[in-house]
JSON list of C-alpha atoms in Angstrom, two decimals:
[
{"chain": "G", "resi": 872, "resn": "MET", "atom": "CA", "xyz": [81.27, 116.36, 65.48]},
{"chain": "G", "resi": 873, "resn": "MET", "atom": "CA", "xyz": [80.37, 115.43, 69.21]},
{"chain": "G", "resi": 874, "resn": "ARG", "atom": "CA", "xyz": [81.15, 112.02, 70.15]},
{"chain": "G", "resi": 875, "resn": "ILE", "atom": "CA", "xyz": [78.27, 110.56, 72.82]},
{"chain": "G", "resi": 876, "resn": "ARG", "atom": "CA", "xyz": [79.55, 108.08, 75.02]},
{"chain": "G", "resi": 877, "resn": "THR", "atom": "CA", "xyz": [78.41, 105.05, 75.03]},
{"chain": "G", "resi": 878, "resn": "ARG", "atom": "CA", "xyz": [76.89, 103.53, 78.59]},
{"chain": "G", "resi": 879, "resn": "GLY", "atom": "CA", "xyz": [79.32, 100.51, 78.52]},
{"chain": "G", "resi": 880, "resn": "GLU", "atom": "CA", "xyz": [82.76, 103.48, 78.33]},
{"chain": "G", "resi": 881, "resn": "LEU", "atom": "CA", "xyz": [80.72, 105.30, 81.84]},
{"chain": "G", "resi": 882, "resn": "VAL", "atom": "CA", "xyz": [80.68, 102.00, 83.27]},
{"chain": "G", "resi": 883, "resn": "SER", "atom": "CA", "xyz": [84.47, 101.50, 82.81]},
{"chain": "G", "resi": 884, "resn": "ARG", "atom": "CA", "xyz": [85.32, 104.79, 83.22]},
{"chain": "G", "resi": 885, "resn": "SER", "atom": "CA", "xyz": [83.43, 104.33, 86.54]},
{"chain": "G", "resi": 886, "resn": "ALA", "atom": "CA", "xyz": [84.86, 101.11, 87.40]},
{"chain": "G", "resi": 887, "resn": "LEU", "atom": "CA", "xyz": [88.61, 102.94, 86.52]},
{"chain": "G", "resi": 888, "resn": "SER", "atom": "CA", "xyz": [87.99, 105.42, 88.53]},
{"chain": "G", "resi": 889, "resn": "THR", "atom": "CA", "xyz": [86.17, 103.49, 92.11]},
{"chain": "G", "resi": 890, "resn": "LYS", "atom": "CA", "xyz": [89.46, 101.35, 91.45]},
{"chain": "G", "resi": 891, "resn": "THR", "atom": "CA", "xyz": [91.88, 103.43, 92.00]},
{"chain": "G", "resi": 892, "resn": "VAL", "atom": "CA", "xyz": [90.51, 105.18, 94.70]},
{"chain": "G", "resi": 893, "resn": "VAL", "atom": "CA", "xyz": [90.64, 101.70, 96.32]},
{"chain": "G", "resi": 894, "resn": "LEU", "atom": "CA", "xyz": [94.31, 101.73, 95.37]},
{"chain": "G", "resi": 895, "resn": "ILE", "atom": "CA", "xyz": [95.26, 105.06, 97.10]},
{"chain": "G", "resi": 896, "resn": "PRO", "atom": "CA", "xyz": [94.94, 104.16, 100.58]},
{"chain": "G", "resi": 897, "resn": "ILE", "atom": "CA", "xyz": [97.10, 101.39, 100.05]},
{"chain": "G", "resi": 898, "resn": "ALA", "atom": "CA", "xyz": [99.46, 103.39, 98.38]},
{"chain": "G", "resi": 899, "resn": "VAL", "atom": "CA", "xyz": [99.80, 106.35, 100.93]},
{"chain": "G", "resi": 900, "resn": "GLY", "atom": "CA", "xyz": [99.37, 103.28, 103.29]},
{"chain": "G", "resi": 901, "resn": "ILE", "atom": "CA", "xyz": [102.94, 102.38, 102.16]},
{"chain": "G", "resi": 902, "resn": "ASN", "atom": "CA", "xyz": [104.78, 105.67, 102.00]},
{"chain": "G", "resi": 903, "resn": "VAL", "atom": "CA", "xyz": [103.71, 106.58, 105.81]},
{"chain": "G", "resi": 904, "resn": "VAL", "atom": "CA", "xyz": [105.11, 102.98, 106.76]},
{"chain": "G", "resi": 905, "resn": "GLY", "atom": "CA", "xyz": [108.33, 103.82, 104.73]},
{"chain": "G", "resi": 906, "resn": "GLY", "atom": "CA", "xyz": [108.36, 107.49, 106.16]},
{"chain": "G", "resi": 907, "resn": "ALA", "atom": "CA", "xyz": [107.58, 107.50, 109.44]},
{"chain": "G", "resi": 908, "resn": "LEU", "atom": "CA", "xyz": [110.26, 104.04, 110.39]},
{"chain": "G", "resi": 909, "resn": "CYS", "atom": "CA", "xyz": [112.79, 106.28, 108.60]},
{"chain": "G", "resi": 910, "resn": "SER", "atom": "CA", "xyz": [112.37, 109.23, 110.27]},
{"chain": "G", "resi": 911, "resn": "LEU", "atom": "CA", "xyz": [111.93, 106.91, 113.93]},
{"chain": "G", "resi": 912, "resn": "LEU", "atom": "CA", "xyz": [115.26, 104.78, 113.56]},
{"chain": "G", "resi": 913, "resn": "LYS", "atom": "CA", "xyz": [116.63, 108.63, 112.09]},
{"chain": "G", "resi": 914, "resn": "LEU", "atom": "CA", "xyz": [118.18, 107.07, 108.89]},
{"chain": "G", "resi": 915, "resn": "PRO", "atom": "CA", "xyz": [119.40, 109.28, 105.92]},
{"chain": "G", "resi": 916, "resn": "LEU", "atom": "CA", "xyz": [116.71, 108.18, 104.02]},
{"chain": "G", "resi": 917, "resn": "PHE", "atom": "CA", "xyz": [112.86, 109.01, 103.33]},
{"chain": "G", "resi": 918, "resn": "LEU", "atom": "CA", "xyz": [111.30, 105.65, 102.08]},
{"chain": "G", "resi": 919, "resn": "ASP", "atom": "CA", "xyz": [108.01, 107.90, 101.43]},
{"chain": "G", "resi": 920, "resn": "THR", "atom": "CA", "xyz": [107.61, 107.65, 97.81]},
{"chain": "G", "resi": 921, "resn": "ILE", "atom": "CA", "xyz": [107.70, 104.10, 96.89]},
{"chain": "G", "resi": 922, "resn": "GLY", "atom": "CA", "xyz": [103.42, 104.21, 97.36]},
{"chain": "G", "resi": 923, "resn": "THR", "atom": "CA", "xyz": [103.81, 107.63, 94.78]},
{"chain": "G", "resi": 924, "resn": "ILE", "atom": "CA", "xyz": [106.03, 105.82, 92.18]},
{"chain": "G", "resi": 925, "resn": "LEU", "atom": "CA", "xyz": [103.31, 102.89, 92.68]},
{"chain": "G", "resi": 926, "resn": "MET", "atom": "CA", "xyz": [100.73, 105.52, 91.62]},
{"chain": "G", "resi": 927, "resn": "ALA", "atom": "CA", "xyz": [102.38, 106.53, 88.77]},
{"chain": "G", "resi": 928, "resn": "PHE", "atom": "CA", "xyz": [102.91, 103.74, 86.63]},
{"chain": "G", "resi": 929, "resn": "LEU", "atom": "CA", "xyz": [99.13, 102.25, 87.25]},
{"chain": "G", "resi": 930, "resn": "ALA", "atom": "CA", "xyz": [97.07, 105.41, 87.62]},
{"chain": "G", "resi": 931, "resn": "GLY", "atom": "CA", "xyz": [99.02, 108.29, 86.40]},
{"chain": "G", "resi": 932, "resn": "PRO", "atom": "CA", "xyz": [100.65, 111.79, 87.77]},
{"chain": "G", "resi": 933, "resn": "TRP", "atom": "CA", "xyz": [97.63, 113.36, 89.18]},
{"chain": "G", "resi": 934, "resn": "THR", "atom": "CA", "xyz": [96.81, 110.57, 90.81]},
{"chain": "G", "resi": 935, "resn": "ALA", "atom": "CA", "xyz": [100.46, 110.27, 92.23]},
{"chain": "G", "resi": 936, "resn": "ALA", "atom": "CA", "xyz": [100.32, 113.84, 93.20]},
{"chain": "G", "resi": 937, "resn": "PHE", "atom": "CA", "xyz": [97.37, 113.31, 95.08]},
{"chain": "G", "resi": 938, "resn": "CYS", "atom": "CA", "xyz": [99.06, 110.68, 96.95]},
{"chain": "G", "resi": 939, "resn": "GLY", "atom": "CA", "xyz": [102.27, 112.43, 98.01]},
{"chain": "G", "resi": 940, "resn": "PHE", "atom": "CA", "xyz": [100.21, 115.31, 98.80]},
{"chain": "G", "resi": 941, "resn": "LEU", "atom": "CA", "xyz": [98.12, 112.51, 101.48]},
{"chain": "G", "resi": 942, "resn": "THR", "atom": "CA", "xyz": [100.87, 111.04, 102.31]},
{"chain": "G", "resi": 943, "resn": "ASN", "atom": "CA", "xyz": [102.78, 114.34, 103.78]},
{"chain": "G", "resi": 944, "resn": "ILE", "atom": "CA", "xyz": [99.44, 115.06, 105.68]},
{"chain": "G", "resi": 945, "resn": "PHE", "atom": "CA", "xyz": [99.54, 111.75, 107.42]},
{"chain": "G", "resi": 946, "resn": "LEU", "atom": "CA", "xyz": [103.31, 112.03, 108.15]},
{"chain": "G", "resi": 947, "resn": "ALA", "atom": "CA", "xyz": [102.66, 115.29, 109.68]},
{"chain": "G", "resi": 948, "resn": "LEU", "atom": "CA", "xyz": [99.84, 113.42, 111.88]},
{"chain": "G", "resi": 949, "resn": "VAL", "atom": "CA", "xyz": [101.13, 110.91, 113.20]},
{"chain": "G", "resi": 950, "resn": "ALA", "atom": "CA", "xyz": [105.49, 111.30, 112.69]},
{"chain": "G", "resi": 951, "resn": "ASN", "atom": "CA", "xyz": [106.51, 114.80, 112.84]},
{"chain": "G", "resi": 952, "resn": "PRO", "atom": "CA", "xyz": [104.75, 118.53, 110.95]},
{"chain": "G", "resi": 953, "resn": "VAL", "atom": "CA", "xyz": [107.89, 119.26, 109.76]},
{"chain": "G", "resi": 954, "resn": "TYR", "atom": "CA", "xyz": [106.45, 117.15, 106.48]},
{"chain": "G", "resi": 955, "resn": "LEU", "atom": "CA", "xyz": [103.43, 118.97, 106.29]},
{"chain": "G", "resi": 956, "resn": "PRO", "atom": "CA", "xyz": [105.20, 122.12, 103.89]},
{"chain": "G", "resi": 957, "resn": "TYR", "atom": "CA", "xyz": [107.25, 119.24, 101.93]},
{"chain": "G", "resi": 958, "resn": "SER", "atom": "CA", "xyz": [103.42, 118.10, 101.01]},
{"chain": "G", "resi": 959, "resn": "LEU", "atom": "CA", "xyz": [104.20, 120.75, 97.30]},
{"chain": "G", "resi": 960, "resn": "VAL", "atom": "CA", "xyz": [107.69, 118.66, 97.04]},
{"chain": "G", "resi": 961, "resn": "SER", "atom": "CA", "xyz": [105.50, 114.98, 96.96]},
{"chain": "G", "resi": 962, "resn": "ILE", "atom": "CA", "xyz": [102.76, 116.63, 94.34]},
{"chain": "G", "resi": 963, "resn": "LEU", "atom": "CA", "xyz": [105.55, 117.86, 91.87]},
{"chain": "G", "resi": 964, "resn": "CYS", "atom": "CA", "xyz": [107.39, 113.97, 91.70]},
{"chain": "G", "resi": 965, "resn": "GLY", "atom": "CA", "xyz": [104.51, 112.71, 91.82]},
{"chain": "G", "resi": 966, "resn": "LEU", "atom": "CA", "xyz": [104.05, 114.90, 89.04]},
{"chain": "G", "resi": 967, "resn": "VAL", "atom": "CA", "xyz": [106.74, 114.61, 86.86]},
{"chain": "G", "resi": 968, "resn": "VAL", "atom": "CA", "xyz": [107.47, 110.62, 87.41]},
{"chain": "G", "resi": 969, "resn": "GLY", "atom": "CA", "xyz": [104.01, 110.37, 86.64]},
{"chain": "G", "resi": 970, "resn": "TYR", "atom": "CA", "xyz": [104.13, 112.10, 83.04]},
{"chain": "G", "resi": 971, "resn": "LEU", "atom": "CA", "xyz": [108.11, 110.92, 82.62]},
{"chain": "G", "resi": 972, "resn": "VAL", "atom": "CA", "xyz": [106.34, 107.47, 82.85]},
{"chain": "G", "resi": 973, "resn": "ARG", "atom": "CA", "xyz": [103.59, 108.90, 80.32]},
{"chain": "G", "resi": 974, "resn": "ALA", "atom": "CA", "xyz": [106.17, 109.43, 78.05]},
{"chain": "G", "resi": 975, "resn": "GLY", "atom": "CA", "xyz": [107.39, 105.99, 77.40]},
{"chain": "G", "resi": 976, "resn": "LEU", "atom": "CA", "xyz": [110.31, 106.18, 79.66]},
{"chain": "G", "resi": 977, "resn": "GLY", "atom": "CA", "xyz": [109.40, 103.19, 81.67]},
{"chain": "G", "resi": 978, "resn": "ARG", "atom": "CA", "xyz": [109.70, 100.96, 79.43]},
{"chain": "G", "resi": 979, "resn": "LYS", "atom": "CA", "xyz": [113.77, 100.66, 78.97]},
{"chain": "G", "resi": 980, "resn": "LEU", "atom": "CA", "xyz": [116.39, 100.56, 81.60]},
{"chain": "G", "resi": 981, "resn": "ILE", "atom": "CA", "xyz": [117.88, 103.80, 79.73]},
{"chain": "G", "resi": 982, "resn": "GLY", "atom": "CA", "xyz": [113.99, 105.04, 80.82]},
{"chain": "G", "resi": 983, "resn": "LEU", "atom": "CA", "xyz": [113.93, 104.47, 84.43]},
{"chain": "G", "resi": 984, "resn": "ILE", "atom": "CA", "xyz": [117.41, 105.76, 84.89]},
{"chain": "G", "resi": 985, "resn": "ILE", "atom": "CA", "xyz": [116.37, 109.51, 83.52]},
{"chain": "G", "resi": 986, "resn": "ILE", "atom": "CA", "xyz": [113.15, 108.69, 86.02]},
{"chain": "G", "resi": 987, "resn": "TRP", "atom": "CA", "xyz": [115.35, 108.37, 88.50]},
{"chain": "G", "resi": 988, "resn": "LEU", "atom": "CA", "xyz": [117.92, 111.23, 88.44]},
{"chain": "G", "resi": 989, "resn": "ALA", "atom": "CA", "xyz": [115.10, 113.07, 87.09]},
{"chain": "G", "resi": 990, "resn": "PHE", "atom": "CA", "xyz": [112.98, 112.71, 90.20]},
{"chain": "G", "resi": 991, "resn": "ALA", "atom": "CA", "xyz": [115.87, 112.48, 92.67]},
{"chain": "G", "resi": 992, "resn": "PHE", "atom": "CA", "xyz": [117.09, 116.39, 91.10]},
{"chain": "G", "resi": 993, "resn": "VAL", "atom": "CA", "xyz": [113.75, 117.71, 91.14]},
{"chain": "G", "resi": 994, "resn": "ASN", "atom": "CA", "xyz": [113.29, 116.61, 94.63]},
{"chain": "G", "resi": 995, "resn": "ALA", "atom": "CA", "xyz": [116.54, 117.95, 96.00]},
{"chain": "G", "resi": 996, "resn": "LEU", "atom": "CA", "xyz": [116.21, 121.31, 94.24]},
{"chain": "G", "resi": 997, "resn": "SER", "atom": "CA", "xyz": [112.08, 121.50, 95.72]},
{"chain": "G", "resi": 998, "resn": "ALA", "atom": "CA", "xyz": [112.81, 119.78, 98.87]},
{"chain": "G", "resi": 999, "resn": "GLY", "atom": "CA", "xyz": [115.80, 121.72, 99.73]},
{"chain": "G", "resi": 1000, "resn": "ALA", "atom": "CA", "xyz": [114.34, 125.27, 99.07]},
{"chain": "G", "resi": 1001, "resn": "VAL", "atom": "CA", "xyz": [111.87, 124.58, 101.48]},
{"chain": "G", "resi": 1002, "resn": "THR", "atom": "CA", "xyz": [114.64, 123.65, 104.30]},
{"chain": "G", "resi": 1003, "resn": "TYR", "atom": "CA", "xyz": [116.37, 126.53, 103.43]},
{"chain": "G", "resi": 1004, "resn": "PHE", "atom": "CA", "xyz": [113.65, 129.14, 103.38]},
{"chain": "G", "resi": 1005, "resn": "VAL", "atom": "CA", "xyz": [111.65, 127.36, 106.28]},
{"chain": "G", "resi": 1006, "resn": "PHE", "atom": "CA", "xyz": [113.24, 125.75, 108.31]},
{"chain": "G", "resi": 1007, "resn": "GLY", "atom": "CA", "xyz": [116.55, 128.09, 108.21]},
{"chain": "G", "resi": 1008, "resn": "GLY", "atom": "CA", "xyz": [118.73, 125.35, 106.65]},
{"chain": "G", "resi": 1009, "resn": "ALA", "atom": "CA", "xyz": [117.85, 121.96, 108.56]},
{"chain": "G", "resi": 1010, "resn": "THR", "atom": "CA", "xyz": [115.06, 120.22, 110.35]},
{"chain": "G", "resi": 1011, "resn": "GLY", "atom": "CA", "xyz": [116.18, 117.41, 112.57]},
{"chain": "G", "resi": 1012, "resn": "VAL", "atom": "CA", "xyz": [114.01, 114.69, 111.03]},
{"chain": "G", "resi": 1013, "resn": "ASN", "atom": "CA", "xyz": [116.84, 112.26, 110.00]},
{"chain": "G", "resi": 1014, "resn": "ALA", "atom": "CA", "xyz": [120.41, 112.28, 109.72]},
{"chain": "G", "resi": 1015, "resn": "THR", "atom": "CA", "xyz": [120.86, 114.61, 106.94]},
{"chain": "G", "resi": 1016, "resn": "SER", "atom": "CA", "xyz": [121.15, 117.02, 109.22]},
{"chain": "G", "resi": 1017, "resn": "PHE", "atom": "CA", "xyz": [124.44, 116.21, 110.84]},
{"chain": "G", "resi": 1018, "resn": "LEU", "atom": "CA", "xyz": [126.11, 116.23, 106.47]},
{"chain": "G", "resi": 1019, "resn": "THR", "atom": "CA", "xyz": [124.36, 119.85, 106.10]},
{"chain": "G", "resi": 1020, "resn": "ALA", "atom": "CA", "xyz": [125.91, 121.01, 109.29]},
{"chain": "G", "resi": 1021, "resn": "ALA", "atom": "CA", "xyz": [129.66, 119.41, 108.34]},
{"chain": "G", "resi": 1022, "resn": "LEU", "atom": "CA", "xyz": [128.93, 120.93, 105.24]},
{"chain": "G", "resi": 1023, "resn": "VAL", "atom": "CA", "xyz": [128.29, 124.22, 106.42]},
{"chain": "G", "resi": 1024, "resn": "VAL", "atom": "CA", "xyz": [130.97, 124.01, 108.85]},
{"chain": "G", "resi": 1025, "resn": "ALA", "atom": "CA", "xyz": [133.37, 123.14, 105.71]},
{"chain": "G", "resi": 1026, "resn": "THR", "atom": "CA", "xyz": [131.47, 125.47, 102.93]},
{"chain": "G", "resi": 1027, "resn": "ARG", "atom": "CA", "xyz": [130.73, 128.64, 104.95]},
{"chain": "G", "resi": 1028, "resn": "GLU", "atom": "CA", "xyz": [127.92, 128.82, 102.80]},
{"chain": "G", "resi": 1029, "resn": "ILE", "atom": "CA", "xyz": [124.11, 127.20, 103.99]},
{"chain": "G", "resi": 1030, "resn": "LEU", "atom": "CA", "xyz": [122.13, 127.01, 100.51]},
{"chain": "G", "resi": 1031, "resn": "VAL", "atom": "CA", "xyz": [124.77, 125.20, 99.17]},
{"chain": "G", "resi": 1032, "resn": "SER", "atom": "CA", "xyz": [125.30, 122.63, 101.59]},
{"chain": "G", "resi": 1033, "resn": "VAL", "atom": "CA", "xyz": [121.31, 122.49, 102.19]},
{"chain": "G", "resi": 1034, "resn": "MET", "atom": "CA", "xyz": [121.89, 121.52, 97.99]},
{"chain": "G", "resi": 1035, "resn": "THR", "atom": "CA", "xyz": [124.46, 119.59, 97.93]},
{"chain": "G", "resi": 1036, "resn": "SER", "atom": "CA", "xyz": [123.39, 117.31, 101.46]},
{"chain": "G", "resi": 1037, "resn": "ALA", "atom": "CA", "xyz": [119.37, 117.02, 99.82]},
{"chain": "G", "resi": 1038, "resn": "LEU", "atom": "CA", "xyz": [120.89, 116.02, 96.76]},
{"chain": "G", "resi": 1039, "resn": "LEU", "atom": "CA", "xyz": [123.42, 113.20, 98.04]},
{"chain": "G", "resi": 1040, "resn": "GLU", "atom": "CA", "xyz": [120.47, 112.11, 99.62]},
{"chain": "G", "resi": 1041, "resn": "ASN", "atom": "CA", "xyz": [118.04, 112.03, 97.24]},
{"chain": "G", "resi": 1042, "resn": "LEU", "atom": "CA", "xyz": [119.94, 109.94, 94.60]},
{"chain": "G", "resi": 1043, "resn": "ILE", "atom": "CA", "xyz": [120.06, 107.08, 97.03]},
{"chain": "G", "resi": 1044, "resn": "ASP", "atom": "CA", "xyz": [116.75, 107.38, 98.35]},
{"chain": "G", "resi": 1045, "resn": "LYS", "atom": "CA", "xyz": [115.05, 107.62, 94.92]},
{"chain": "G", "resi": 1046, "resn": "GLY", "atom": "CA", "xyz": [117.00, 105.01, 93.75]},
{"chain": "G", "resi": 1047, "resn": "ILE", "atom": "CA", "xyz": [116.01, 102.54, 96.66]},
{"chain": "G", "resi": 1048, "resn": "SER", "atom": "CA", "xyz": [112.67, 104.05, 96.36]},
{"chain": "G", "resi": 1049, "resn": "LEU", "atom": "CA", "xyz": [112.26, 103.26, 92.51]},
{"chain": "G", "resi": 1050, "resn": "PHE", "atom": "CA", "xyz": [113.98, 100.16, 92.84]},
{"chain": "G", "resi": 1051, "resn": "ILE", "atom": "CA", "xyz": [111.16, 98.68, 95.35]},
{"chain": "G", "resi": 1052, "resn": "ALA", "atom": "CA", "xyz": [108.51, 100.21, 93.63]},
{"chain": "G", "resi": 1053, "resn": "VAL", "atom": "CA", "xyz": [109.46, 98.53, 90.14]},
{"chain": "G", "resi": 1054, "resn": "THR", "atom": "CA", "xyz": [110.17, 95.43, 92.10]},
{"chain": "G", "resi": 1055, "resn": "ILE", "atom": "CA", "xyz": [106.26, 95.60, 93.61]},
{"chain": "G", "resi": 1056, "resn": "ILE", "atom": "CA", "xyz": [105.04, 96.12, 90.11]},
{"chain": "G", "resi": 1057, "resn": "ARG", "atom": "CA", "xyz": [106.63, 93.56, 88.23]},
{"chain": "G", "resi": 1058, "resn": "ARG", "atom": "CA", "xyz": [105.31, 91.24, 90.97]},
{"chain": "G", "resi": 1059, "resn": "ILE", "atom": "CA", "xyz": [101.60, 92.34, 90.16]},
{"chain": "G", "resi": 1060, "resn": "PRO", "atom": "CA", "xyz": [99.78, 89.18, 88.05]},
{"chain": "G", "resi": 1061, "resn": "SER", "atom": "CA", "xyz": [98.93, 91.17, 84.71]},
{"chain": "G", "resi": 1062, "resn": "ARG", "atom": "CA", "xyz": [95.10, 90.46, 85.04]},
{"chain": "G", "resi": 1063, "resn": "PHE", "atom": "CA", "xyz": [95.36, 92.65, 87.74]},
{"chain": "G", "resi": 1064, "resn": "ALA", "atom": "CA", "xyz": [97.73, 95.70, 85.80]},
{"chain": "G", "resi": 1065, "resn": "SER", "atom": "CA", "xyz": [95.78, 95.66, 82.82]},
{"chain": "G", "resi": 1066, "resn": "GLN", "atom": "CA", "xyz": [92.72, 96.91, 84.92]},
{"chain": "G", "resi": 1067, "resn": "TYR", "atom": "CA", "xyz": [94.16, 100.07, 86.03]},
{"chain": "G", "resi": 1068, "resn": "LEU", "atom": "CA", "xyz": [97.30, 100.30, 82.35]},
{"chain": "G", "resi": 1069, "resn": "GLY", "atom": "CA", "xyz": [94.53, 100.31, 79.83]},
{"chain": "G", "resi": 1070, "resn": "GLN", "atom": "CA", "xyz": [95.57, 101.86, 76.76]},
{"chain": "G", "resi": 1071, "resn": "ARG", "atom": "CA", "xyz": [98.98, 103.50, 78.71]},
{"chain": "G", "resi": 1072, "resn": "ARG", "atom": "CA", "xyz": [99.71, 99.19, 78.86]},
{"chain": "G", "resi": 1073, "resn": "SER", "atom": "CA", "xyz": [102.44, 99.71, 75.90]},
{"chain": "G", "resi": 1074, "resn": "ARG", "atom": "CA", "xyz": [103.81, 102.76, 77.56]},
{"chain": "G", "resi": 1075, "resn": "VAL", "atom": "CA", "xyz": [105.20, 101.39, 80.83]},
{"chain": "G", "resi": 1076, "resn": "GLY", "atom": "CA", "xyz": [105.65, 97.81, 79.03]},
{"chain": "G", "resi": 1077, "resn": "VAL", "atom": "CA", "xyz": [108.89, 97.34, 80.62]},
{"chain": "G", "resi": 1078, "resn": "VAL", "atom": "CA", "xyz": [107.60, 96.88, 84.32]},
{"chain": "G", "resi": 1079, "resn": "PHE", "atom": "CA", "xyz": [105.27, 94.66, 83.14]},
{"chain": "G", "resi": 1080, "resn": "ASP", "atom": "CA", "xyz": [105.85, 92.55, 80.22]},
{"chain": "G", "resi": 1081, "resn": "GLU", "atom": "CA", "xyz": [106.71, 88.98, 81.39]},
{"chain": "G", "resi": 1082, "resn": "VAL", "atom": "CA", "xyz": [108.76, 87.15, 79.50]},
{"chain": "G", "resi": 1083, "resn": "LYS", "atom": "CA", "xyz": [107.34, 84.68, 77.03]},
{"chain": "G", "resi": 1084, "resn": "GLN", "atom": "CA", "xyz": [108.51, 81.60, 76.37]},
{"chain": "G", "resi": 1085, "resn": "GLU", "atom": "CA", "xyz": [107.86, 78.77, 74.93]},
{"chain": "G", "resi": 1086, "resn": "ARG", "atom": "CA", "xyz": [107.07, 75.63, 77.55]},
{"chain": "G", "resi": 1087, "resn": "THR", "atom": "CA", "xyz": [108.84, 72.34, 77.16]},
{"chain": "G", "resi": 1088, "resn": "PRO", "atom": "CA", "xyz": [106.60, 69.34, 77.01]},
{"chain": "G", "resi": 1089, "resn": "ASP", "atom": "CA", "xyz": [107.29, 68.14, 80.10]},
{"chain": "G", "resi": 1090, "resn": "GLN", "atom": "CA", "xyz": [106.64, 71.90, 81.14]},
{"chain": "G", "resi": 1091, "resn": "ALA", "atom": "CA", "xyz": [103.04, 71.49, 80.09]},
{"chain": "G", "resi": 1092, "resn": "ARG", "atom": "CA", "xyz": [102.15, 68.95, 81.53]},
{"chain": "G", "resi": 1093, "resn": "GLY", "atom": "CA", "xyz": [103.57, 69.20, 84.64]},
{"chain": "G", "resi": 1094, "resn": "LEU", "atom": "CA", "xyz": [101.33, 72.35, 84.67]},
{"chain": "G", "resi": 1095, "resn": "GLY", "atom": "CA", "xyz": [98.01, 70.76, 82.90]},
{"chain": "G", "resi": 1096, "resn": "VAL", "atom": "CA", "xyz": [99.28, 72.62, 79.41]},
{"chain": "G", "resi": 1097, "resn": "GLU", "atom": "CA", "xyz": [99.47, 70.99, 76.05]},
{"chain": "G", "resi": 1098, "resn": "SER", "atom": "CA", "xyz": [102.63, 72.70, 74.98]},
{"chain": "G", "resi": 1099, "resn": "PRO", "atom": "CA", "xyz": [102.68, 73.45, 70.98]},
{"chain": "G", "resi": 1100, "resn": "THR", "atom": "CA", "xyz": [104.86, 70.96, 70.42]},
{"chain": "G", "resi": 1101, "resn": "SER", "atom": "CA", "xyz": [102.78, 68.37, 71.86]},
{"chain": "G", "resi": 1102, "resn": "ILE", "atom": "CA", "xyz": [99.38, 69.47, 69.85]},
{"chain": "G", "resi": 1103, "resn": "LYS", "atom": "CA", "xyz": [101.42, 68.80, 66.60]},
{"chain": "G", "resi": 1104, "resn": "SER", "atom": "CA", "xyz": [102.79, 65.52, 67.78]},
{"chain": "G", "resi": 1105, "resn": "THR", "atom": "CA", "xyz": [98.95, 64.81, 68.75]},
{"chain": "G", "resi": 1106, "resn": "SER", "atom": "CA", "xyz": [97.69, 66.30, 65.51]},
{"chain": "G", "resi": 1107, "resn": "ASP", "atom": "CA", "xyz": [100.31, 64.16, 63.21]},
{"chain": "G", "resi": 1108, "resn": "SER", "atom": "CA", "xyz": [99.62, 60.91, 64.82]},
{"chain": "G", "resi": 1109, "resn": "ALA", "atom": "CA", "xyz": [95.16, 61.75, 64.26]},
{"chain": "G", "resi": 1110, "resn": "ASN", "atom": "CA", "xyz": [96.32, 62.39, 60.57]},
{"chain": "G", "resi": 1111, "resn": "GLU", "atom": "CA", "xyz": [97.98, 58.67, 60.58]},
{"chain": "G", "resi": 1112, "resn": "GLU", "atom": "CA", "xyz": [95.55, 57.22, 61.60]},
{"chain": "G", "resi": 1113, "resn": "LYS", "atom": "CA", "xyz": [93.26, 58.35, 59.37]},
{"chain": "G", "resi": 1114, "resn": "LYS", "atom": "CA", "xyz": [95.29, 57.39, 56.66]}
]
């Protein structure tokens, strides 16, 4: 039986799409700033996936993949053309993180650790392959090239050296990126986050769930809100007066 969407559902879907489109440039901007700074300072990091992780949590895997693709395009234009072939890596990583989040791994700390490790390994293998087959083992974008050169001298194996340095770098880089992204997400107001999460909220609850504690009477008065205890006391007093 075919289900006909109501006008309200179509408007809601359109609004969500508009909100997502508005968020994409912000996420890409975060990625570009992080990547450009690391490239400029020759740091052994990239930090160009923070926005992609944000989109993976807020909008899903394909939006995150698109965000990663746009990031590499911009970085190739403003920082270094070397970033262009790695756009496929960013797409793959956006999909991996997005689907892991959708699977519910963002709800607990152990799940976030799994996301971090999967993210790092997938990026290391795919980026290492690009570095080896496209650039011959080194790009010179950051200090990782020096580590790769040192490993080549020690092992005489270019592919092994490239993959090893990529893995070491990504374990650190993706761990920092995930930590920053989760920290940002935890600061997002619940009302704003719920506009993007919708039915997926329960699957990424660890990031957005706020610790709900019963406020003391003093805290409630300070916020101008009556606590359950004060409401009960008022109710008891009213009942005694009636008696």
